[in-house]
Amino acid sequence: MNSSIARLSLATLVAAAIGLSSVAVMAQPAPAPATAPAAAPIAAAPAAAPMEQTKAEKAAQKKAAKKAKKAEKKAAKKAKKAKKKAAQAAAQ
């Protein structure tokens, strides 16, 4: 009993990390479908959907965007300060 609960808990954690339900992880694999002759597609196959980004990739992109925005803001502040200093020097 305890081992099945531990296995279910572990499966739940792993499934949550990759975005699956724990029931699907614990379920027995479905039997392979019978192979039926299929017509070869004449038209080009549809493009595969792009893989969704992992949380780590999203976090890295968000962090990079934040860093770029901060650098841009810092550069603007530095330029404003230099402009103000030049204006004060010209006024004297």
mmCIF file of N, CA and C in Angstrom:
data_model
loop_
_atom_site.group_PDB
_atom_site.id
_atom_site.type_symbol
_atom_site.label_atom_id
_atom_site.label_comp_id
_atom_site.label_asym_id
_atom_site.label_seq_id
_atom_site.Cartn_x
_atom_site.Cartn_y
_atom_site.Cartn_z
ATOM 1 N N MET A 1 0.831 -1.194 0.000
ATOM 2 C CA MET A 1 0.000 0.000 0.000
ATOM 3 C C MET A 1 0.875 1.256 0.000
ATOM 4 N N ASN A 2 1.847 1.272 0.912
ATOM 5 C CA ASN A 2 2.715 2.447 0.992
ATOM 6 C C ASN A 2 3.527 2.636 -0.280
ATOM 7 N N SER A 3 3.999 1.552 -0.859
ATOM 8 C CA SER A 3 4.800 1.684 -2.076
ATOM 9 C C SER A 3 3.957 2.195 -3.234
ATOM 10 N N SER A 4 2.698 1.775 -3.298
ATOM 11 C CA SER A 4 1.850 2.273 -4.388
ATOM 12 C C SER A 4 1.521 3.742 -4.186
ATOM 13 N N ILE A 5 1.366 4.167 -2.940
ATOM 14 C CA ILE A 5 1.116 5.586 -2.663
ATOM 15 C C ILE A 5 2.362 6.393 -3.000
ATOM 16 N N ALA A 6 3.518 5.879 -2.607
ATOM 17 C CA ALA A 6 4.768 6.577 -2.923
ATOM 18 C C ALA A 6 4.971 6.656 -4.427
ATOM 19 N N ARG A 7 4.662 5.564 -5.132
ATOM 20 C CA ARG A 7 4.806 5.547 -6.582
ATOM 21 C C ARG A 7 3.845 6.552 -7.215
ATOM 22 N N LEU A 8 2.610 6.600 -6.694
ATOM 23 C CA LEU A 8 1.625 7.539 -7.214
ATOM 24 C C LEU A 8 2.074 8.973 -6.942
ATOM 25 N N SER A 9 2.610 9.223 -5.746
ATOM 26 C CA SER A 9 3.077 10.570 -5.414
ATOM 27 C C SER A 9 4.233 10.975 -6.314
ATOM 28 N N LEU A 10 5.165 10.060 -6.518
ATOM 29 C CA LEU A 10 6.297 10.344 -7.394
ATOM 30 C C LEU A 10 5.816 10.584 -8.822
ATOM 31 N N ALA A 11 4.874 9.765 -9.255
ATOM 32 C CA ALA A 11 4.323 9.934 -10.602
ATOM 33 C C ALA A 11 3.608 11.273 -10.724
ATOM 34 N N THR A 12 2.927 11.687 -9.672
ATOM 35 C CA THR A 12 2.227 12.968 -9.683
ATOM 36 C C THR A 12 3.223 14.111 -9.811
ATOM 37 N N LEU A 13 4.320 14.042 -9.058
ATOM 38 C CA LEU A 13 5.331 15.096 -9.130
ATOM 39 C C LEU A 13 5.967 15.169 -10.511
ATOM 40 N N VAL A 14 6.315 14.026 -11.051
ATOM 41 C CA VAL A 14 6.930 13.994 -12.378
ATOM 42 C C VAL A 14 5.938 14.487 -13.422
ATOM 43 N N ALA A 15 4.706 14.027 -13.308
ATOM 44 C CA ALA A 15 3.687 14.421 -14.278
ATOM 45 C C ALA A 15 3.418 15.916 -14.204
ATOM 46 N N ALA A 16 3.385 16.461 -12.997
ATOM 47 C CA ALA A 16 3.156 17.896 -12.851
ATOM 48 C C ALA A 16 4.305 18.674 -13.477
ATOM 49 N N ALA A 17 5.497 18.142 -13.367
ATOM 50 C CA ALA A 17 6.658 18.825 -13.938
ATOM 51 C C ALA A 17 6.596 18.855 -15.458
ATOM 52 N N ILE A 18 6.050 17.817 -16.071
ATOM 53 C CA ILE A 18 5.993 17.795 -17.535
ATOM 54 C C ILE A 18 4.598 18.082 -18.078
ATOM 55 N N GLY A 19 3.642 18.305 -17.195
ATOM 56 C CA GLY A 19 2.317 18.724 -17.633
ATOM 57 C C GLY A 19 1.367 17.610 -18.000
ATOM 58 N N LEU A 20 1.504 16.438 -17.419
ATOM 59 C CA LEU A 20 0.581 15.335 -17.668
ATOM 60 C C LEU A 20 -0.221 15.045 -16.412
ATOM 61 N N SER A 21 -1.330 14.354 -16.576
ATOM 62 C CA SER A 21 -2.078 13.942 -15.393
ATOM 63 C C SER A 21 -1.433 12.698 -14.815
ATOM 64 N N SER A 22 -1.491 12.563 -13.493
ATOM 65 C CA SER A 22 -0.844 11.422 -12.842
ATOM 66 C C SER A 22 -1.531 10.118 -13.217
ATOM 67 N N VAL A 23 -2.812 10.161 -13.531
ATOM 68 C CA VAL A 23 -3.531 8.949 -13.918
ATOM 69 C C VAL A 23 -2.974 8.420 -15.238
ATOM 70 N N ALA A 24 -2.664 9.321 -16.155
ATOM 71 C CA ALA A 24 -2.110 8.904 -17.442
ATOM 72 C C ALA A 24 -0.725 8.299 -17.268
ATOM 73 N N VAL A 25 0.021 8.787 -16.305
ATOM 74 C CA VAL A 25 1.363 8.262 -16.065
ATOM 75 C C VAL A 25 1.290 6.866 -15.483
ATOM 76 N N MET A 26 0.352 6.627 -14.562
ATOM 77 C CA MET A 26 0.254 5.340 -13.887
ATOM 78 C C MET A 26 -0.482 4.297 -14.727
ATOM 79 N N ALA A 27 -1.212 4.727 -15.742
ATOM 80 C CA ALA A 27 -2.010 3.795 -16.541
ATOM 81 C C ALA A 27 -1.110 2.851 -17.328
ATOM 82 N N GLN A 28 -1.621 1.672 -17.591
ATOM 83 C CA GLN A 28 -0.892 0.697 -18.401
ATOM 84 C C GLN A 28 -0.876 1.201 -19.847
ATOM 85 N N PRO A 29 0.191 0.953 -20.574
ATOM 86 C CA PRO A 29 0.226 1.407 -21.965
ATOM 87 C C PRO A 29 -0.850 0.701 -22.792
ATOM 88 N N ALA A 30 -1.444 1.434 -23.697
ATOM 89 C CA ALA A 30 -2.499 0.884 -24.543
ATOM 90 C C ALA A 30 -1.887 -0.089 -25.542
ATOM 91 N N PRO A 31 -2.632 -1.124 -25.914
ATOM 92 C CA PRO A 31 -2.102 -2.058 -26.909
ATOM 93 C C PRO A 31 -1.939 -1.350 -28.249
ATOM 94 N N ALA A 32 -0.971 -1.802 -29.008
ATOM 95 C CA ALA A 32 -0.708 -1.192 -30.307
ATOM 96 C C ALA A 32 -1.896 -1.440 -31.230
ATOM 97 N N PRO A 33 -2.330 -0.424 -31.965
ATOM 98 C CA PRO A 33 -3.456 -0.609 -32.877
ATOM 99 C C PRO A 33 -3.053 -1.515 -34.041
ATOM 100 N N ALA A 34 -4.049 -2.182 -34.584
ATOM 101 C CA ALA A 34 -3.797 -3.062 -35.729
ATOM 102 C C ALA A 34 -3.350 -2.207 -36.904
ATOM 103 N N THR A 35 -2.343 -2.667 -37.597
ATOM 104 C CA THR A 35 -1.840 -1.891 -38.724
ATOM 105 C C THR A 35 -2.723 -2.144 -39.934
ATOM 106 N N ALA A 36 -3.330 -1.090 -40.399
ATOM 107 C CA ALA A 36 -4.177 -1.165 -41.583
ATOM 108 C C ALA A 36 -3.461 -0.412 -42.693
ATOM 109 N N PRO A 37 -3.568 -0.901 -43.924
ATOM 110 C CA PRO A 37 -2.913 -0.172 -45.009
ATOM 111 C C PRO A 37 -3.547 1.210 -45.160
ATOM 112 N N ALA A 38 -2.722 2.217 -45.086
ATOM 113 C CA ALA A 38 -3.207 3.590 -45.193
ATOM 114 C C ALA A 38 -2.749 4.170 -46.524
ATOM 115 N N ALA A 39 -3.578 5.028 -47.076
ATOM 116 C CA ALA A 39 -3.233 5.674 -48.337
ATOM 117 C C ALA A 39 -2.114 6.675 -48.081
ATOM 118 N N ALA A 40 -1.157 6.703 -48.965
ATOM 119 C CA ALA A 40 -0.046 7.641 -48.819
ATOM 120 C C ALA A 40 -0.558 9.052 -49.098
ATOM 121 N N PRO A 41 -0.251 9.986 -48.233
ATOM 122 C CA PRO A 41 -0.724 11.354 -48.463
ATOM 123 C C PRO A 41 0.006 11.978 -49.650
ATOM 124 N N ILE A 42 -0.769 12.560 -50.532
ATOM 125 C CA ILE A 42 -0.197 13.192 -51.718
ATOM 126 C C ILE A 42 0.262 14.605 -51.371
ATOM 127 N N ALA A 43 -0.547 15.306 -50.587
ATOM 128 C CA ALA A 43 -0.195 16.666 -50.193
ATOM 129 C C ALA A 43 0.886 16.616 -49.116
ATOM 130 N N ALA A 44 1.548 17.731 -48.945
ATOM 131 C CA ALA A 44 2.594 17.807 -47.927
ATOM 132 C C ALA A 44 1.968 17.626 -46.553
ATOM 133 N N ALA A 45 2.682 16.956 -45.689
ATOM 134 C CA ALA A 45 2.190 16.729 -44.329
ATOM 135 C C ALA A 45 2.131 18.064 -43.596
ATOM 136 N N PRO A 46 1.136 18.251 -42.746
ATOM 137 C CA PRO A 46 1.050 19.516 -42.010
ATOM 138 C C PRO A 46 2.261 19.672 -41.091
ATOM 139 N N ALA A 47 2.679 20.896 -40.915
ATOM 140 C CA ALA A 47 3.844 21.165 -40.069
ATOM 141 C C ALA A 47 3.522 20.796 -38.632
ATOM 142 N N ALA A 48 4.483 20.240 -37.965
ATOM 143 C CA ALA A 48 4.296 19.865 -36.568
ATOM 144 C C ALA A 48 4.159 21.130 -35.735
ATOM 145 N N ALA A 49 3.333 21.048 -34.709
ATOM 146 C CA ALA A 49 3.145 22.192 -33.827
ATOM 147 C C ALA A 49 4.459 22.476 -33.105
ATOM 148 N N PRO A 50 4.784 23.734 -32.914
ATOM 149 C CA PRO A 50 6.037 24.043 -32.225
ATOM 150 C C PRO A 50 5.992 23.540 -30.787
ATOM 151 N N MET A 51 7.124 23.065 -30.324
ATOM 152 C CA MET A 51 7.201 22.559 -28.956
ATOM 153 C C MET A 51 7.006 23.723 -27.992
ATOM 154 N N GLU A 52 6.239 23.474 -26.967
ATOM 155 C CA GLU A 52 6.051 24.512 -25.971
ATOM 156 C C GLU A 52 7.321 24.646 -25.154
ATOM 157 N N GLN A 53 7.598 25.853 -24.737
ATOM 158 C CA GLN A 53 8.801 26.093 -23.965
ATOM 159 C C GLN A 53 8.620 25.577 -22.546
ATOM 160 N N THR A 54 9.696 25.138 -21.982
ATOM 161 C CA THR A 54 9.642 24.695 -20.601
ATOM 162 C C THR A 54 9.620 25.921 -19.701
ATOM 163 N N LYS A 55 9.300 25.689 -18.446
ATOM 164 C CA LYS A 55 9.257 26.802 -17.502
ATOM 165 C C LYS A 55 10.625 27.450 -17.375
ATOM 166 N N ALA A 56 11.672 26.642 -17.411
ATOM 167 C CA ALA A 56 13.023 27.183 -17.281
ATOM 168 C C ALA A 56 13.358 28.087 -18.464
ATOM 169 N N GLU A 57 12.964 27.670 -19.670
ATOM 170 C CA GLU A 57 13.226 28.495 -20.855
ATOM 171 C C GLU A 57 12.441 29.799 -20.786
ATOM 172 N N LYS A 58 11.187 29.702 -20.353
ATOM 173 C CA LYS A 58 10.371 30.907 -20.222
ATOM 174 C C LYS A 58 10.971 31.854 -19.194
ATOM 175 N N ALA A 59 11.414 31.293 -18.067
ATOM 176 C CA ALA A 59 12.014 32.115 -17.019
ATOM 177 C C ALA A 59 13.290 32.775 -17.518
ATOM 178 N N ALA A 60 14.083 32.039 -18.285
ATOM 179 C CA ALA A 60 15.329 32.594 -18.820
ATOM 180 C C ALA A 60 15.038 33.732 -19.793
ATOM 181 N N GLN A 61 14.025 33.548 -20.635
ATOM 182 C CA GLN A 61 13.662 34.610 -21.576
ATOM 183 C C GLN A 61 13.152 35.839 -20.833
ATOM 184 N N LYS A 62 12.337 35.604 -19.811
ATOM 185 C CA LYS A 62 11.785 36.707 -19.038
ATOM 186 C C LYS A 62 12.906 37.466 -18.332
ATOM 187 N N LYS A 63 13.865 36.720 -17.787
ATOM 188 C CA LYS A 63 14.994 37.334 -17.093
ATOM 189 C C LYS A 63 15.841 38.148 -18.066
ATOM 190 N N ALA A 64 16.075 37.616 -19.265
ATOM 191 C CA ALA A 64 16.864 38.325 -20.271
ATOM 192 C C ALA A 64 16.153 39.602 -20.714
ATOM 193 N N ALA A 65 14.836 39.523 -20.882
ATOM 194 C CA ALA A 65 14.069 40.703 -21.284
ATOM 195 C C ALA A 65 14.123 41.767 -20.193
ATOM 196 N N LYS A 66 14.015 41.310 -18.951
ATOM 197 C CA LYS A 66 14.063 42.242 -17.824
ATOM 198 C C LYS A 66 15.436 42.905 -17.743
ATOM 199 N N LYS A 67 16.490 42.118 -17.973
ATOM 200 C CA LYS A 67 17.855 42.642 -17.930
ATOM 201 C C LYS A 67 18.067 43.666 -19.045
ATOM 202 N N ALA A 68 17.554 43.370 -20.236
ATOM 203 C CA ALA A 68 17.685 44.294 -21.364
ATOM 204 C C ALA A 68 16.933 45.596 -21.093
ATOM 205 N N LYS A 69 15.748 45.463 -20.520
ATOM 206 C CA LYS A 69 14.946 46.646 -20.209
ATOM 207 C C LYS A 69 15.657 47.499 -19.158
ATOM 208 N N LYS A 70 16.254 46.831 -18.170
ATOM 209 C CA LYS A 70 16.970 47.547 -17.120
ATOM 210 C C LYS A 70 18.176 48.281 -17.702
ATOM 211 N N ALA A 71 18.912 47.630 -18.604
ATOM 212 C CA ALA A 71 20.073 48.252 -19.234
ATOM 213 C C ALA A 71 19.648 49.457 -20.072
ATOM 214 N N GLU A 72 18.530 49.319 -20.774
ATOM 215 C CA GLU A 72 18.015 50.424 -21.590
ATOM 216 C C GLU A 72 17.627 51.604 -20.699
ATOM 217 N N LYS A 73 16.973 51.298 -19.595
ATOM 218 C CA LYS A 73 16.549 52.337 -18.664
ATOM 219 C C LYS A 73 17.765 53.038 -18.055
ATOM 220 N N LYS A 74 18.798 52.252 -17.725
ATOM 221 C CA LYS A 74 20.023 52.804 -17.144
ATOM 222 C C LYS A 74 20.725 53.713 -18.150
ATOM 223 N N ALA A 75 20.763 53.303 -19.414
ATOM 224 C CA ALA A 75 21.398 54.110 -20.458
ATOM 225 C C ALA A 75 20.647 55.425 -20.652
ATOM 226 N N ALA A 76 19.317 55.361 -20.614
ATOM 227 C CA ALA A 76 18.516 56.577 -20.768
ATOM 228 C C ALA A 76 18.764 57.527 -19.597
ATOM 229 N N LYS A 77 18.856 56.973 -18.403
ATOM 230 C CA LYS A 77 19.100 57.791 -17.216
ATOM 231 C C LYS A 77 20.480 58.442 -17.292
ATOM 232 N N LYS A 78 21.476 57.678 -17.757
ATOM 233 C CA LYS A 78 22.839 58.191 -17.885
ATOM 234 C C LYS A 78 22.891 59.310 -18.927
ATOM 235 N N ALA A 79 22.180 59.130 -20.043
ATOM 236 C CA ALA A 79 22.146 60.150 -21.092
ATOM 237 C C ALA A 79 21.473 61.423 -20.583
ATOM 238 N N LYS A 80 20.413 61.250 -19.820
ATOM 239 C CA LYS A 80 19.694 62.399 -19.270
ATOM 240 C C LYS A 80 20.593 63.169 -18.299
ATOM 241 N N LYS A 81 21.342 62.423 -17.495
ATOM 242 C CA LYS A 81 22.242 63.044 -16.528
ATOM 243 C C LYS A 81 23.351 63.813 -17.245
ATOM 244 N N ALA A 82 23.908 63.227 -18.313
ATOM 245 C CA ALA A 82 24.960 63.893 -19.084
ATOM 246 C C ALA A 82 24.422 65.153 -19.754
ATOM 247 N N LYS A 83 23.199 65.074 -20.259
ATOM 248 C CA LYS A 83 22.576 66.228 -20.921
ATOM 249 C C LYS A 83 22.370 67.361 -19.917
ATOM 250 N N LYS A 84 21.930 66.994 -18.714
ATOM 251 C CA LYS A 84 21.693 67.990 -17.669
ATOM 252 C C LYS A 84 23.014 68.642 -17.258
ATOM 253 N N LYS A 85 24.069 67.831 -17.150
ATOM 254 C CA LYS A 85 25.386 68.342 -16.773
ATOM 255 C C LYS A 85 25.912 69.294 -17.845
ATOM 256 N N ALA A 86 25.705 68.953 -19.117
ATOM 257 C CA ALA A 86 26.143 69.809 -20.222
ATOM 258 C C ALA A 86 25.369 71.125 -20.225
ATOM 259 N N ALA A 87 24.090 71.062 -19.914
ATOM 260 C CA ALA A 87 23.268 72.271 -19.878
ATOM 261 C C ALA A 87 23.723 73.192 -18.749
ATOM 262 N N GLN A 88 24.081 72.613 -17.603
ATOM 263 C CA GLN A 88 24.563 73.423 -16.482
ATOM 264 C C GLN A 88 25.907 74.071 -16.818
ATOM 265 N N ALA A 89 26.772 73.333 -17.506
ATOM 266 C CA ALA A 89 28.075 73.878 -17.891
ATOM 267 C C ALA A 89 27.906 75.011 -18.898
ATOM 268 N N ALA A 90 26.947 74.883 -19.796
ATOM 269 C CA ALA A 90 26.699 75.918 -20.800
ATOM 270 C C ALA A 90 26.094 77.160 -20.150
ATOM 271 N N ALA A 91 25.320 76.973 -19.099
ATOM 272 C CA ALA A 91 24.677 78.095 -18.431
ATOM 273 C C ALA A 91 25.694 78.930 -17.657
ATOM 274 N N GLN A 92 26.769 78.330 -17.226
ATOM 275 C CA GLN A 92 27.767 79.074 -16.441
ATOM 276 C C GLN A 92 28.672 79.813 -17.314
#
